[in-house]
């Protein structure tokens, strides 16, 4: 029973309980300072809900630390991380073509990250989604100084090795450690694949769009959008416009980039192309194929400068940082 296990770890029972053959009251079955049976059960439920680990492991942790939930939680994370690294080495080489794109936008900066796993089932698990969120917030934190005093836009990329060494915040843990924890909990190979960070000066804005959006109800309020495709479009507002109208315009441009997968921006002087056209401004506008994207954008008083497009699981080399 749980009480017997707890008493065995925490020391001999009071009142000579070990030498007494007769039945004693519940109060005497516990070492001083330990909660009652109902309290033990409540601690177990809370620890299970908070950490996501199995009841067996949570019970073992509470027994090990005499009901101290903080020590128990720390020990569980430590054990999961060790197990995660072990699983990571065993699972290394298994393909990770599924996963999610995470997009986070704050003011004049935005980041996109890609985190991969083996199956779509795991991609829909809240713990995997939290890992994607941590990767996005960690990338934003790393590039926070880029957001200030810009004279032109900034676009940077990170590969897996650099991304894994980022921290989730000022006093947060490494993303590589969070990756190990997730592998330990979910039992699939995973990878922090890449990240992009964009920042713009005044009179510029960033259009953003995520396709195949998954609900983020179970995540902390960091406003990270999750999906299978993502786009950031860097624009310059040539005329004064309301932020709401620019946000709508930016979303449409992002939709176009996701749907039409251009390879370059091109120019307004480019001849209109067909479905196979790779220059963004010469492509048929996704939402109105009777005109080109350039013909749609020009009357809006906006100039498209650059873009970033991520597709989950695609084979691609990251471009050089600009």
mmCIF file of N, CA and C in Angstrom, residues 101-105 109-113 140 154-157 195-199 205-210 229-235 250 253-255 257-258 280 304-310:
data_model
loop_
_atom_site.group_PDB
_atom_site.id
_atom_site.type_symbol
_atom_site.label_atom_id
_atom_site.label_comp_id
_atom_site.label_asym_id
_atom_site.label_seq_id
_atom_site.Cartn_x
_atom_site.Cartn_y
_atom_site.Cartn_z
ATOM 1 N N UNK A 101 5.024 23.703 -37.675
ATOM 2 C CA UNK A 101 5.618 25.034 -37.782
ATOM 3 C C UNK A 101 5.010 25.889 -36.671
ATOM 4 N N UNK A 102 5.846 26.623 -35.953
ATOM 5 C CA UNK A 102 5.358 27.555 -34.943
ATOM 6 C C UNK A 102 5.690 28.977 -35.357
ATOM 7 N N UNK A 103 4.725 29.863 -35.271
ATOM 8 C CA UNK A 103 4.907 31.263 -35.677
ATOM 9 C C UNK A 103 4.534 32.174 -34.524
ATOM 10 N N UNK A 104 5.454 33.061 -34.178
ATOM 11 C CA UNK A 104 5.235 34.025 -33.093
ATOM 12 C C UNK A 104 5.578 35.415 -33.597
ATOM 13 N N UNK A 105 4.639 36.347 -33.438
ATOM 14 C CA UNK A 105 4.859 37.722 -33.886
ATOM 15 C C UNK A 105 4.656 38.662 -32.712
ATOM 16 N N UNK A 109 8.664 42.382 -34.975
ATOM 17 C CA UNK A 109 9.482 41.184 -35.159
ATOM 18 C C UNK A 109 8.592 39.945 -35.209
ATOM 19 N N UNK A 110 9.071 38.927 -35.917
ATOM 20 C CA UNK A 110 8.345 37.659 -36.006
ATOM 21 C C UNK A 110 9.350 36.535 -36.195
ATOM 22 N N UNK A 111 9.023 35.375 -35.654
ATOM 23 C CA UNK A 111 9.879 34.201 -35.830
ATOM 24 C C UNK A 111 9.025 33.027 -36.288
ATOM 25 N N UNK A 112 9.666 32.137 -37.048
ATOM 26 C CA UNK A 112 9.073 30.853 -37.400
ATOM 27 C C UNK A 112 10.072 29.764 -37.058
ATOM 28 N N UNK A 113 9.565 28.669 -36.516
ATOM 29 C CA UNK A 113 10.418 27.524 -36.207
ATOM 30 C C UNK A 113 9.769 26.265 -36.767
ATOM 31 N N UNK A 140 12.648 34.019 -30.286
ATOM 32 C CA UNK A 140 12.289 35.431 -30.141
ATOM 33 C C UNK A 140 13.138 36.092 -29.060
ATOM 34 N N UNK A 154 15.663 43.071 -41.224
ATOM 35 C CA UNK A 154 16.640 42.032 -40.895
ATOM 36 C C UNK A 154 15.978 40.666 -41.062
ATOM 37 N N UNK A 155 16.695 39.737 -41.677
ATOM 38 C CA UNK A 155 16.199 38.371 -41.861
ATOM 39 C C UNK A 155 17.331 37.403 -41.525
ATOM 40 N N UNK A 156 17.114 36.557 -40.531
ATOM 41 C CA UNK A 156 18.150 35.640 -40.094
ATOM 42 C C UNK A 156 17.610 34.220 -40.000
ATOM 43 N N UNK A 157 18.511 33.250 -40.196
ATOM 44 C CA UNK A 157 18.135 31.844 -40.119
ATOM 45 C C UNK A 157 19.031 31.113 -39.133
ATOM 46 N N UNK A 195 14.964 27.646 -37.776
ATOM 47 C CA UNK A 195 14.225 28.817 -37.316
ATOM 48 C C UNK A 195 14.567 29.999 -38.210
ATOM 49 N N UNK A 196 13.640 30.921 -38.314
ATOM 50 C CA UNK A 196 13.853 32.174 -39.043
ATOM 51 C C UNK A 196 13.344 33.308 -38.181
ATOM 52 N N UNK A 197 14.057 34.433 -38.198
ATOM 53 C CA UNK A 197 13.644 35.613 -37.436
ATOM 54 C C UNK A 197 13.681 36.825 -38.355
ATOM 55 N N UNK A 198 12.609 37.578 -38.354
ATOM 56 C CA UNK A 198 12.486 38.768 -39.187
ATOM 57 C C UNK A 198 12.152 39.957 -38.298
ATOM 58 N N UNK A 199 12.805 41.092 -38.541
ATOM 59 C CA UNK A 199 12.499 42.335 -37.823
ATOM 60 C C UNK A 199 12.508 43.476 -38.822
ATOM 61 N N UNK A 205 6.076 46.574 -42.261
ATOM 62 C CA UNK A 205 5.273 45.633 -41.481
ATOM 63 C C UNK A 205 5.533 44.219 -41.978
ATOM 64 N N UNK A 206 5.166 43.263 -41.143
ATOM 65 C CA UNK A 206 5.371 41.849 -41.456
ATOM 66 C C UNK A 206 4.006 41.180 -41.601
ATOM 67 N N UNK A 207 3.749 40.666 -42.796
ATOM 68 C CA UNK A 207 2.558 39.849 -42.991
ATOM 69 C C UNK A 207 2.858 38.428 -42.558
ATOM 70 N N UNK A 208 1.896 37.756 -41.930
ATOM 71 C CA UNK A 208 2.143 36.393 -41.459
ATOM 72 C C UNK A 208 0.916 35.523 -41.682
ATOM 73 N N UNK A 209 1.197 34.239 -41.875
ATOM 74 C CA UNK A 209 0.094 33.297 -42.111
ATOM 75 C C UNK A 209 0.558 31.888 -41.771
ATOM 76 N N UNK A 210 -0.295 31.148 -41.086
ATOM 77 C CA UNK A 210 -0.075 29.729 -40.792
ATOM 78 C C UNK A 210 -1.229 28.937 -41.387
ATOM 79 N N UNK A 229 2.205 24.705 -42.555
ATOM 80 C CA UNK A 229 2.868 25.645 -43.460
ATOM 81 C C UNK A 229 2.877 27.015 -42.797
ATOM 82 N N UNK A 230 3.910 27.798 -43.059
ATOM 83 C CA UNK A 230 3.965 29.143 -42.507
ATOM 84 C C UNK A 230 4.672 30.098 -43.442
ATOM 85 N N UNK A 231 4.310 31.364 -43.360
ATOM 86 C CA UNK A 231 4.946 32.379 -44.197
ATOM 87 C C UNK A 231 5.050 33.700 -43.457
ATOM 88 N N UNK A 232 6.171 34.396 -43.675
ATOM 89 C CA UNK A 232 6.376 35.769 -43.230
ATOM 90 C C UNK A 232 6.680 36.599 -44.461
ATOM 91 N N UNK A 233 5.981 37.713 -44.616
ATOM 92 C CA UNK A 233 6.178 38.580 -45.782
ATOM 93 C C UNK A 233 6.576 39.966 -45.290
ATOM 94 N N UNK A 234 7.726 40.425 -45.752
ATOM 95 C CA UNK A 234 8.263 41.724 -45.325
ATOM 96 C C UNK A 234 7.808 42.785 -46.323
ATOM 97 N N UNK A 235 7.130 43.809 -45.819
ATOM 98 C CA UNK A 235 6.563 44.843 -46.682
ATOM 99 C C UNK A 235 6.927 46.236 -46.174
ATOM 100 N N UNK A 250 -1.392 41.756 -45.058
ATOM 101 C CA UNK A 250 -0.269 40.868 -44.769
ATOM 102 C C UNK A 250 -0.685 39.411 -44.716
ATOM 103 N N UNK A 253 -1.145 38.178 -48.280
ATOM 104 C CA UNK A 253 0.158 37.949 -48.913
ATOM 105 C C UNK A 253 0.784 36.659 -48.392
ATOM 106 N N UNK A 254 0.635 36.419 -47.091
ATOM 107 C CA UNK A 254 1.135 35.174 -46.515
ATOM 108 C C UNK A 254 0.433 33.962 -47.094
ATOM 109 N N UNK A 255 -0.880 34.062 -47.286
ATOM 110 C CA UNK A 255 -1.630 32.975 -47.915
ATOM 111 C C UNK A 255 -1.099 32.687 -49.314
ATOM 112 N N UNK A 257 1.947 33.255 -50.483
ATOM 113 C CA UNK A 257 3.268 32.633 -50.398
ATOM 114 C C UNK A 257 3.142 31.156 -50.051
ATOM 115 N N UNK A 258 2.266 30.823 -49.113
ATOM 116 C CA UNK A 258 2.076 29.421 -48.744
ATOM 117 C C UNK A 258 1.503 28.633 -49.914
ATOM 118 N N UNK A 280 7.288 35.974 -57.341
ATOM 119 C CA UNK A 280 6.082 36.242 -56.557
ATOM 120 C C UNK A 280 5.167 37.279 -57.204
ATOM 121 N N UNK A 304 6.378 44.954 -51.626
ATOM 122 C CA UNK A 304 6.822 43.680 -51.068
ATOM 123 C C UNK A 304 8.338 43.579 -51.231
ATOM 124 N N UNK A 305 9.036 43.388 -50.115
ATOM 125 C CA UNK A 305 10.500 43.368 -50.136
ATOM 126 C C UNK A 305 11.093 41.965 -50.078
ATOM 127 N N UNK A 306 10.480 41.083 -49.311
ATOM 128 C CA UNK A 306 11.076 39.765 -49.099
ATOM 129 C C UNK A 306 10.042 38.865 -48.433
ATOM 130 N N UNK A 307 10.369 37.586 -48.319
ATOM 131 C CA UNK A 307 9.473 36.650 -47.649
ATOM 132 C C UNK A 307 10.259 35.437 -47.175
ATOM 133 N N UNK A 308 9.636 34.695 -46.255
ATOM 134 C CA UNK A 308 10.153 33.406 -45.784
ATOM 135 C C UNK A 308 8.992 32.425 -45.816
ATOM 136 N N UNK A 309 9.234 31.241 -46.347
ATOM 137 C CA UNK A 309 8.197 30.205 -46.401
ATOM 138 C C UNK A 309 8.737 28.916 -45.804
ATOM 139 N N UNK A 310 8.005 28.339 -44.855
ATOM 140 C CA UNK A 310 8.346 27.051 -44.262
ATOM 141 C C UNK A 310 7.247 26.045 -44.590
#
